[in-house]
Amino acid sequence: MTSLRDRKRFEPSEVEPRIVERWLSSGIFHPEPEGTASGNFSIAVPPPNVTGALHMGHALNGSVQDTLIRYHRMLGQRAKWILGTDHAGIATQTQVEKRLVSLGTSREEIGREAFIERTWEWREEFGGTIIEQFKRLGAGLDYDEERFTLDDGYVQAVLKVFVDLYNKGWIYRDYYMVNWDPGSGSAISDMEVEDRECTDTLYSIAYPLADGGGEVVVATVRPETMLADVAVAVHPDDDRYKHLVGKEVVLPIVGRHLPVIADEYVKTDFGTGCLKITPGHDPNDFEIGRRHKLPEISAIGEDGRMTHAAAHFEGMSVAEAQEHVVNELERLGLIRAREPYTHTVPYSHRSGERIEPLISLQWFMRMDELAKPAMEVVREGRLRIHPESQSRRYLEWLENIRPWCISRQLWWGHQIPVWYRGEETYCGVQPPEGEGWERDPDVLDTWFSSALWPFATLGWPQDTPELRSFYPTDVLSTARDILFLWVARMVMMGIEFTGEIPFSDVYCHSVIQAPDGRRMSKSLGTGIDPIDLIDQYGADATRFGLLAMSSTQDVRFSEEKIAQGSALANKLFNATRFVLLNVAPGSDAGPSTATVEDRWILSRLQAAKADFDARIADFDFAKAALGLYDFVYGELCDWYLELIKGREFDAELSGHLLHVVQETLALAHPIIPFVTEELWQNVPGADGLLAEARRTAPDEALRDPDAEDAIDRVIVAVQNVRSWRDASGVRPGDVLEARVEGLEGLVPLISRMARLQVVEGGAEPVATIPVLGGQVELLTGVDPEEAARKVEAERKRLESEIRRAEGKLGNEGFVAKAPEAVVAAEREKLERLRAELEAL
């Protein structure tokens, strides 16, 4: 390692691998299970898919969680960040199937057992990618105890939960409407469905009344599904059709008689006000059909082709059947109108194929009883969701919860522990005894096993030391889009099986969009790889930038914030290097109150620590990061280190500087751990790793309002003189004669920082700069009239810019429609312009 004296700037690519290795070899990321959860601190990482690589969401969330883990470890708590990956049923199976195809075979050809073996091999080959990338970020996960949702212990936990819920009657098998993905040949969760805007043709089709007394006209974009129609519905208050309720219509092509029913779901202002009811292919129709006890016909099969119920269209693809049905309706003269219709259509996120809502024999789980206590803990404040708006979404979803389809038609995953023999059914953790039993081929939805994550990773159902020491966990940080699919289910399962809430706080972190406001996506070409950012700027800069930009739920990516993090790391590196190269050898760290500037930096340090603590407690990571930047970059480096230049670095000042450096490194470490750890190793008297050093609380005895007021006046005076120089065209290095009034005791600091030669008496001032409690009169340096003209020109420019910004922010359309980040930037710009004008 090159000595600090020989390094002019912080080099992340050289430092980071070395520091990570020190952290890992020290064992600090693997706390031994001692004490109880109430005295320790733990977070369970949202398990990334075993197929995955680090994306921007992982990088932001990893930065959030690592900040919390490091912060609480430095408070003296045992801090465990539980690590593991998810088997990701569909995603992983899809990857392995693609590989088999490239090898000229398929999963059907090699069989289930061989396919699962191949998938385990694939996991061994590629499953560690994201783990190594987490290390690049500096994530202090417990790498010694990596869990996997299909490891032996986890499987036992999943089986126990299934069997217990089955025995309570909460897990059952039934025919129900599901999201069917023809591409993967499985039911999929809502999380794996993406809505796309499509423009289809809306057909108006005549259904003749069975008594020959006319017709009703229905509108549909999917005429092929009419082959499975079982009724026509109208609204009970629609005067146009009240007289038809109870009559029958004839289903075109098929000839089946369908009842006309009344149901309040029907929208009188959509289409003709008559709705074809197809329980087998529409979730809303399915509910209507169950209410009216209608038959359920499936004209489209799980293979995506028309079934026997589709009559002579059997075997056709859905697209082929639609074309033939439309042609036949035209031949029969039953199409009354056609028009373009734009609507959202569900597609599989995995296979890319259009979802078919189908009635399928699946395993379901009753959720109503589990949901009650999960709602109570939020309403009572025992579980806090941040921001508060997400609590309302959580409760609204649970209040309207429906049965959960937990089975998937896959091979990779937790196979359902149910066996059949003739009419017999057996459910158990262990297989049944005797011959002739066949196990249910389906596997569980990945979210079922993920719902046990906080406690199954710690050894449940066994009473392990890890479970006693680190469960319940403290915080869950996650994206809001899985608040229902994962978070709510973890709460339900945690309460049901451990009797405790699995965490006390849920933080829904920001979603980082592309710079243009679109979602980040490789397919759209808008994705930004966080590893590329780490390669270019370093992990500290990447962490700082992501946290600093995470001010609202949706934020646009800002490379400027990453660059700001890089500037912060380098500024801190150079400032610390300056101190360490100049302090007197053998100095002991300790605060000094010898001068007003020393008292000021100690006071501001306490304020920065208190502010950081408050921001972390509020999960306001953007303000925590930016507040850190303001203190380190602004107050410490730009002001304090400049204020002390020229002073002798005696033992007292040296010890004071070492104290300030140590405290600042400890303050900054949770957010920018690499540069702070590297510098800590060079600080005299700093023992061990900074990552396990104790962080001191703000010391109110060191707060000094008088010192803060005094140095604030120095800063204002210096800034105003500098602004006047800029506006008047005076070179920064020119020394100006000046009189200073009312700033007793501060004149030496002001004169040196503002490059003034302070005199008594003298000529009339060319400019008078007011400062709270006094003023600075500039006597030389520029022609007064020329200075006045330049100042006036700058004043007019600033006033013009302020009017433009005020007009923009006064435009309700701009404020309502522009992205939040753009509006916020405009407000910040306006504040800056006003401050510049005031200074001028």
Short mmCIF file of C-alpha atoms in Angstrom, two decimals, residues 391-673:
data_model
loop_
_atom_site.label_atom_id
_atom_site.label_comp_id
_atom_site.label_asym_id
_atom_site.label_seq_id
_atom_site.Cartn_x
_atom_site.Cartn_y
_atom_site.Cartn_z
CA SER A 391 -49.52 2.07 4.94
CA ARG A 392 -52.82 3.03 3.34
CA ARG A 393 -52.04 0.92 0.26
CA TYR A 394 -51.10 -2.01 2.49
CA LEU A 395 -54.37 -1.82 4.46
CA GLU A 396 -56.55 -1.33 1.38
CA TRP A 397 -55.10 -4.48 -0.19
CA LEU A 398 -55.55 -6.58 2.94
CA GLU A 399 -59.11 -5.34 3.42
CA ASN A 400 -59.97 -6.71 -0.04
CA ILE A 401 -57.74 -9.78 0.02
CA ARG A 402 -58.72 -12.83 -2.04
CA PRO A 403 -57.60 -16.46 -1.96
CA TRP A 404 -54.00 -16.90 -3.11
CA CYS A 405 -53.19 -19.36 -5.88
CA ILE A 406 -50.04 -20.98 -4.49
CA SER A 407 -49.40 -23.76 -7.04
CA ARG A 408 -47.27 -23.53 -10.16
CA GLN A 409 -46.92 -26.00 -13.02
CA LEU A 410 -43.13 -26.10 -12.85
CA TRP A 411 -40.43 -28.57 -11.88
CA TRP A 412 -37.97 -26.23 -10.13
CA GLY A 413 -39.19 -25.28 -6.69
CA HIS A 414 -40.79 -26.66 -3.53
CA GLN A 415 -42.87 -29.62 -4.69
CA ILE A 416 -46.25 -29.68 -2.98
CA PRO A 417 -46.23 -32.26 -0.12
CA VAL A 418 -49.46 -33.97 -1.17
CA TRP A 419 -49.77 -37.52 -2.49
CA TYR A 420 -52.71 -39.30 -4.17
CA ARG A 421 -53.70 -42.96 -4.33
CA GLY A 422 -57.03 -43.51 -6.01
CA GLU A 423 -59.54 -41.46 -4.00
CA GLU A 424 -57.12 -41.08 -1.08
CA THR A 425 -55.21 -37.86 -0.41
CA TYR A 426 -52.28 -37.56 2.01
CA CYS A 427 -50.51 -34.39 3.11
CA GLY A 428 -47.39 -34.54 5.26
CA VAL A 429 -43.80 -33.47 5.75
CA GLN A 430 -42.70 -37.08 5.21
CA PRO A 431 -43.97 -39.23 2.29
CA PRO A 432 -46.79 -41.69 3.06
CA GLU A 433 -46.05 -45.33 3.75
CA GLY A 434 -47.15 -48.01 1.36
CA GLU A 435 -47.17 -48.37 -2.41
CA GLY A 436 -49.19 -46.74 -5.17
CA TRP A 437 -48.90 -43.15 -3.99
CA GLU A 438 -48.20 -40.43 -6.56
CA ARG A 439 -46.99 -37.01 -5.50
CA ASP A 440 -48.69 -33.86 -6.79
CA PRO A 441 -46.40 -32.65 -9.61
CA ASP A 442 -46.91 -28.91 -8.94
CA VAL A 443 -44.51 -26.71 -7.01
CA LEU A 444 -45.31 -23.79 -4.72
CA ASP A 445 -45.34 -20.19 -5.83
CA THR A 446 -41.92 -18.69 -5.08
CA TRP A 447 -43.61 -16.05 -2.91
CA PHE A 448 -44.89 -18.80 -0.59
CA SER A 449 -41.37 -19.81 0.46
CA SER A 450 -40.21 -16.17 0.44
CA ALA A 451 -42.95 -15.33 2.95
CA LEU A 452 -40.99 -17.29 5.60
CA TRP A 453 -37.71 -15.50 4.89
CA PRO A 454 -37.10 -13.52 8.14
CA PHE A 455 -37.43 -16.56 10.42
CA ALA A 456 -36.69 -19.56 8.19
CA THR A 457 -33.25 -18.10 7.40
CA LEU A 458 -32.47 -18.15 11.14
CA GLY A 459 -33.24 -21.85 11.57
CA TRP A 460 -36.98 -21.98 12.27
CA PRO A 461 -38.78 -24.30 13.03
CA GLN A 462 -35.84 -25.27 15.26
CA ASP A 463 -35.23 -23.10 18.32
CA THR A 464 -31.76 -21.97 17.24
CA PRO A 465 -29.42 -19.46 18.92
CA GLU A 466 -29.64 -17.36 15.74
CA LEU A 467 -33.43 -17.24 15.94
CA ARG A 468 -33.32 -16.21 19.59
CA SER A 469 -30.70 -13.53 18.97
CA PHE A 470 -31.86 -11.94 15.73
CA TYR A 471 -35.62 -12.55 15.35
CA PRO A 472 -37.71 -10.49 15.08
CA THR A 473 -35.56 -8.46 12.71
CA ASP A 474 -35.69 -4.67 12.93
CA VAL A 475 -36.11 -3.20 9.46
CA LEU A 476 -37.20 -4.41 6.06
CA SER A 477 -36.15 -2.21 3.14
CA THR A 478 -37.85 -3.04 -0.13
CA ALA A 479 -39.55 -1.70 -3.23
CA ARG A 480 -43.19 -0.72 -2.95
CA ASP A 481 -44.24 -2.99 -5.84
CA ILE A 482 -43.89 -6.07 -3.61
CA LEU A 483 -45.56 -4.55 -0.56
CA PHE A 484 -48.49 -6.97 -1.02
CA LEU A 485 -46.85 -9.93 -2.74
CA TRP A 486 -44.07 -10.25 -0.20
CA VAL A 487 -44.17 -7.82 2.74
CA ALA A 488 -47.79 -8.41 3.77
CA ARG A 489 -47.34 -12.17 3.44
CA MET A 490 -44.22 -12.12 5.61
CA VAL A 491 -46.19 -10.24 8.26
CA MET A 492 -49.01 -12.79 8.08
CA MET A 493 -46.71 -15.80 8.22
CA GLY A 494 -44.52 -14.30 10.93
CA ILE A 495 -47.45 -13.65 13.24
CA GLU A 496 -49.04 -17.04 12.50
CA PHE A 497 -45.93 -19.19 13.01
CA THR A 498 -43.75 -17.26 15.47
CA GLY A 499 -46.33 -15.12 17.24
CA GLU A 500 -44.28 -12.01 16.47
CA ILE A 501 -44.15 -9.35 13.76
CA PRO A 502 -41.08 -10.17 11.62
CA PHE A 503 -39.86 -6.53 11.65
CA SER A 504 -40.96 -3.28 13.25
CA ASP A 505 -40.29 -0.92 10.33
CA VAL A 506 -40.79 -1.30 6.59
CA TYR A 507 -39.02 1.24 4.42
CA CYS A 508 -40.23 1.50 0.81
CA HIS A 509 -37.23 2.92 -0.98
CA SER A 510 -37.27 5.08 -4.09
CA VAL A 511 -37.66 3.69 -7.58
CA ILE A 512 -34.84 5.13 -9.68
CA GLN A 513 -35.97 5.89 -13.20
CA ALA A 514 -33.90 6.58 -16.27
CA PRO A 515 -32.80 10.23 -16.65
CA ASP A 516 -35.69 10.82 -19.09
CA GLY A 517 -38.29 9.51 -16.63
CA ARG A 518 -38.85 6.11 -18.26
CA ARG A 519 -38.34 2.95 -16.27
CA MET A 520 -34.87 1.49 -16.29
CA SER A 521 -34.85 -1.48 -18.64
CA LYS A 522 -32.27 -3.33 -20.71
CA SER A 523 -34.86 -3.99 -23.42
CA LEU A 524 -35.72 -0.28 -23.62
CA GLY A 525 -32.06 0.67 -23.65
CA THR A 526 -32.57 2.77 -20.51
CA GLY A 527 -30.78 0.52 -18.03
CA ILE A 528 -27.68 1.76 -16.18
CA ASP A 529 -25.41 -0.89 -14.67
CA PRO A 530 -24.34 0.06 -11.13
CA ILE A 531 -21.15 -1.97 -11.58
CA ASP A 532 -20.20 0.42 -14.40
CA LEU A 533 -20.72 3.30 -11.97
CA ILE A 534 -18.53 1.60 -9.36
CA ASP A 535 -15.84 1.04 -12.02
CA GLN A 536 -15.94 4.70 -13.04
CA TYR A 537 -16.57 6.54 -9.78
CA GLY A 538 -16.03 4.03 -6.99
CA ALA A 539 -18.41 2.33 -4.56
CA ASP A 540 -18.50 5.25 -2.10
CA ALA A 541 -19.55 7.67 -4.82
CA THR A 542 -22.17 5.26 -6.12
CA ARG A 543 -23.62 4.67 -2.66
CA PHE A 544 -23.66 8.36 -1.79
CA GLY A 545 -25.20 9.34 -5.13
CA LEU A 546 -27.98 6.77 -5.00
CA LEU A 547 -28.86 7.73 -1.43
CA ALA A 548 -28.69 11.45 -2.20
CA MET A 549 -31.09 11.12 -5.11
CA SER A 550 -33.59 8.97 -3.19
CA SER A 551 -35.67 11.89 -1.94
CA THR A 552 -39.12 10.74 -3.18
CA GLN A 553 -40.79 7.49 -4.25
CA ASP A 554 -39.97 8.04 -7.95
CA VAL A 555 -36.73 9.79 -8.84
CA ARG A 556 -34.76 10.25 -12.03
CA PHE A 557 -31.22 8.96 -12.12
CA SER A 558 -28.68 11.75 -11.68
CA GLU A 559 -25.07 11.06 -12.61
CA GLU A 560 -24.29 14.49 -11.10
CA LYS A 561 -25.16 13.06 -7.67
CA ILE A 562 -22.71 10.17 -8.25
CA ALA A 563 -20.05 12.70 -9.24
CA GLN A 564 -20.91 14.68 -6.10
CA GLY A 565 -20.18 11.55 -4.07
CA SER A 566 -16.84 11.17 -5.82
CA ALA A 567 -16.00 14.80 -5.04
CA LEU A 568 -16.94 14.22 -1.39
CA ALA A 569 -14.69 11.15 -1.08
CA ASN A 570 -11.76 13.00 -2.63
CA LYS A 571 -12.34 16.13 -0.54
CA LEU A 572 -12.40 14.10 2.67
CA PHE A 573 -9.33 12.15 1.56
CA ASN A 574 -7.32 15.31 0.83
CA ALA A 575 -8.51 17.11 3.96
CA THR A 576 -7.56 14.19 6.19
CA ARG A 577 -4.26 13.82 4.37
CA PHE A 578 -3.55 17.52 4.99
CA VAL A 579 -4.24 17.12 8.70
CA LEU A 580 -2.24 13.91 9.11
CA LEU A 581 0.78 15.32 7.28
CA ASN A 582 0.84 18.44 9.46
CA VAL A 583 -0.07 17.42 13.01
CA ALA A 584 2.67 17.30 15.60
CA PRO A 585 4.02 13.77 16.15
CA GLY A 586 2.82 12.05 19.32
CA SER A 587 -0.29 14.23 19.67
CA ASP A 588 -3.23 12.72 21.53
CA ALA A 589 -6.69 13.25 20.08
CA GLY A 590 -8.91 15.52 22.13
CA PRO A 591 -11.17 18.53 21.58
CA SER A 592 -9.88 22.05 22.10
CA THR A 593 -11.83 25.24 22.72
CA ALA A 594 -8.84 27.55 22.36
CA THR A 595 -10.25 29.71 19.55
CA VAL A 596 -13.65 30.69 18.24
CA GLU A 597 -13.14 28.65 15.08
CA ASP A 598 -12.23 25.57 17.13
CA ARG A 599 -15.35 25.98 19.23
CA TRP A 600 -17.36 26.51 16.03
CA ILE A 601 -16.26 23.29 14.31
CA LEU A 602 -16.89 21.28 17.48
CA SER A 603 -20.38 22.76 17.71
CA ARG A 604 -21.11 22.13 14.03
CA LEU A 605 -19.80 18.57 14.37
CA GLN A 606 -22.30 17.89 17.17
CA ALA A 607 -25.07 19.40 15.03
CA ALA A 608 -24.06 17.22 12.07
CA LYS A 609 -24.09 14.10 14.24
CA ALA A 610 -27.50 14.95 15.69
CA ASP A 611 -28.90 15.68 12.24
CA PHE A 612 -27.53 12.42 10.86
CA ASP A 613 -29.05 10.46 13.76
CA ALA A 614 -32.44 12.11 13.18
CA ARG A 615 -32.38 11.46 9.43
CA ILE A 616 -31.50 7.79 9.90
CA ALA A 617 -34.30 7.42 12.47
CA ASP A 618 -36.73 8.92 9.92
CA PHE A 619 -35.38 6.80 7.04
CA ASP A 620 -34.54 10.03 5.21
CA PHE A 621 -31.37 8.82 3.53
CA ALA A 622 -31.24 11.62 0.98
CA LYS A 623 -31.03 14.30 3.67
CA ALA A 624 -28.63 12.17 5.70
CA ALA A 625 -26.27 11.98 2.72
CA LEU A 626 -26.62 15.62 1.69
CA GLY A 627 -26.31 16.81 5.29
CA LEU A 628 -23.07 14.83 5.57
CA TYR A 629 -21.86 16.47 2.36
CA ASP A 630 -22.67 19.96 3.64
CA PHE A 631 -20.71 19.39 6.85
CA VAL A 632 -17.67 17.63 5.38
CA TYR A 633 -17.32 19.49 2.10
CA GLY A 634 -18.57 22.87 3.25
CA GLU A 635 -18.07 23.51 6.94
CA LEU A 636 -15.06 21.30 7.64
CA CYS A 637 -13.04 21.50 4.42
CA ASP A 638 -14.03 24.77 2.75
CA TRP A 639 -14.22 26.83 5.93
CA TYR A 640 -12.62 25.38 9.03
CA LEU A 641 -9.41 24.12 7.42
CA GLU A 642 -9.07 27.47 5.69
CA LEU A 643 -9.74 29.37 8.92
CA ILE A 644 -6.85 27.60 10.71
CA LYS A 645 -4.28 28.09 7.99
CA GLY A 646 -1.41 30.14 9.34
CA ARG A 647 -1.79 28.77 12.87
CA GLU A 648 0.99 26.75 14.45
CA PHE A 649 0.18 23.04 14.54
CA ASP A 650 1.16 22.64 18.18
CA ALA A 651 0.11 19.72 20.38
CA GLU A 652 -3.22 21.32 21.29
CA LEU A 653 -4.30 22.11 17.73
CA SER A 654 -2.93 18.78 16.49
CA GLY A 655 -4.89 16.82 19.09
CA HIS A 656 -7.99 18.85 18.30
CA LEU A 657 -7.64 18.14 14.56
CA LEU A 658 -7.15 14.43 15.19
CA HIS A 659 -10.31 14.43 17.32
CA VAL A 660 -12.31 16.19 14.60
CA VAL A 661 -10.97 13.83 11.91
CA GLN A 662 -11.77 10.71 13.94
CA GLU A 663 -15.30 11.91 14.71
CA THR A 664 -15.89 12.92 11.09
CA LEU A 665 -14.71 9.58 9.71
CA ALA A 666 -17.03 7.77 12.15
CA LEU A 667 -19.89 10.05 11.13
CA ALA A 668 -19.36 9.44 7.42
CA HIS A 669 -18.51 5.73 7.55
CA PRO A 670 -22.04 4.23 7.19
CA ILE A 671 -22.54 6.02 3.86
CA ILE A 672 -18.99 6.10 2.41
CA PRO A 673 -17.25 3.18 4.14
#
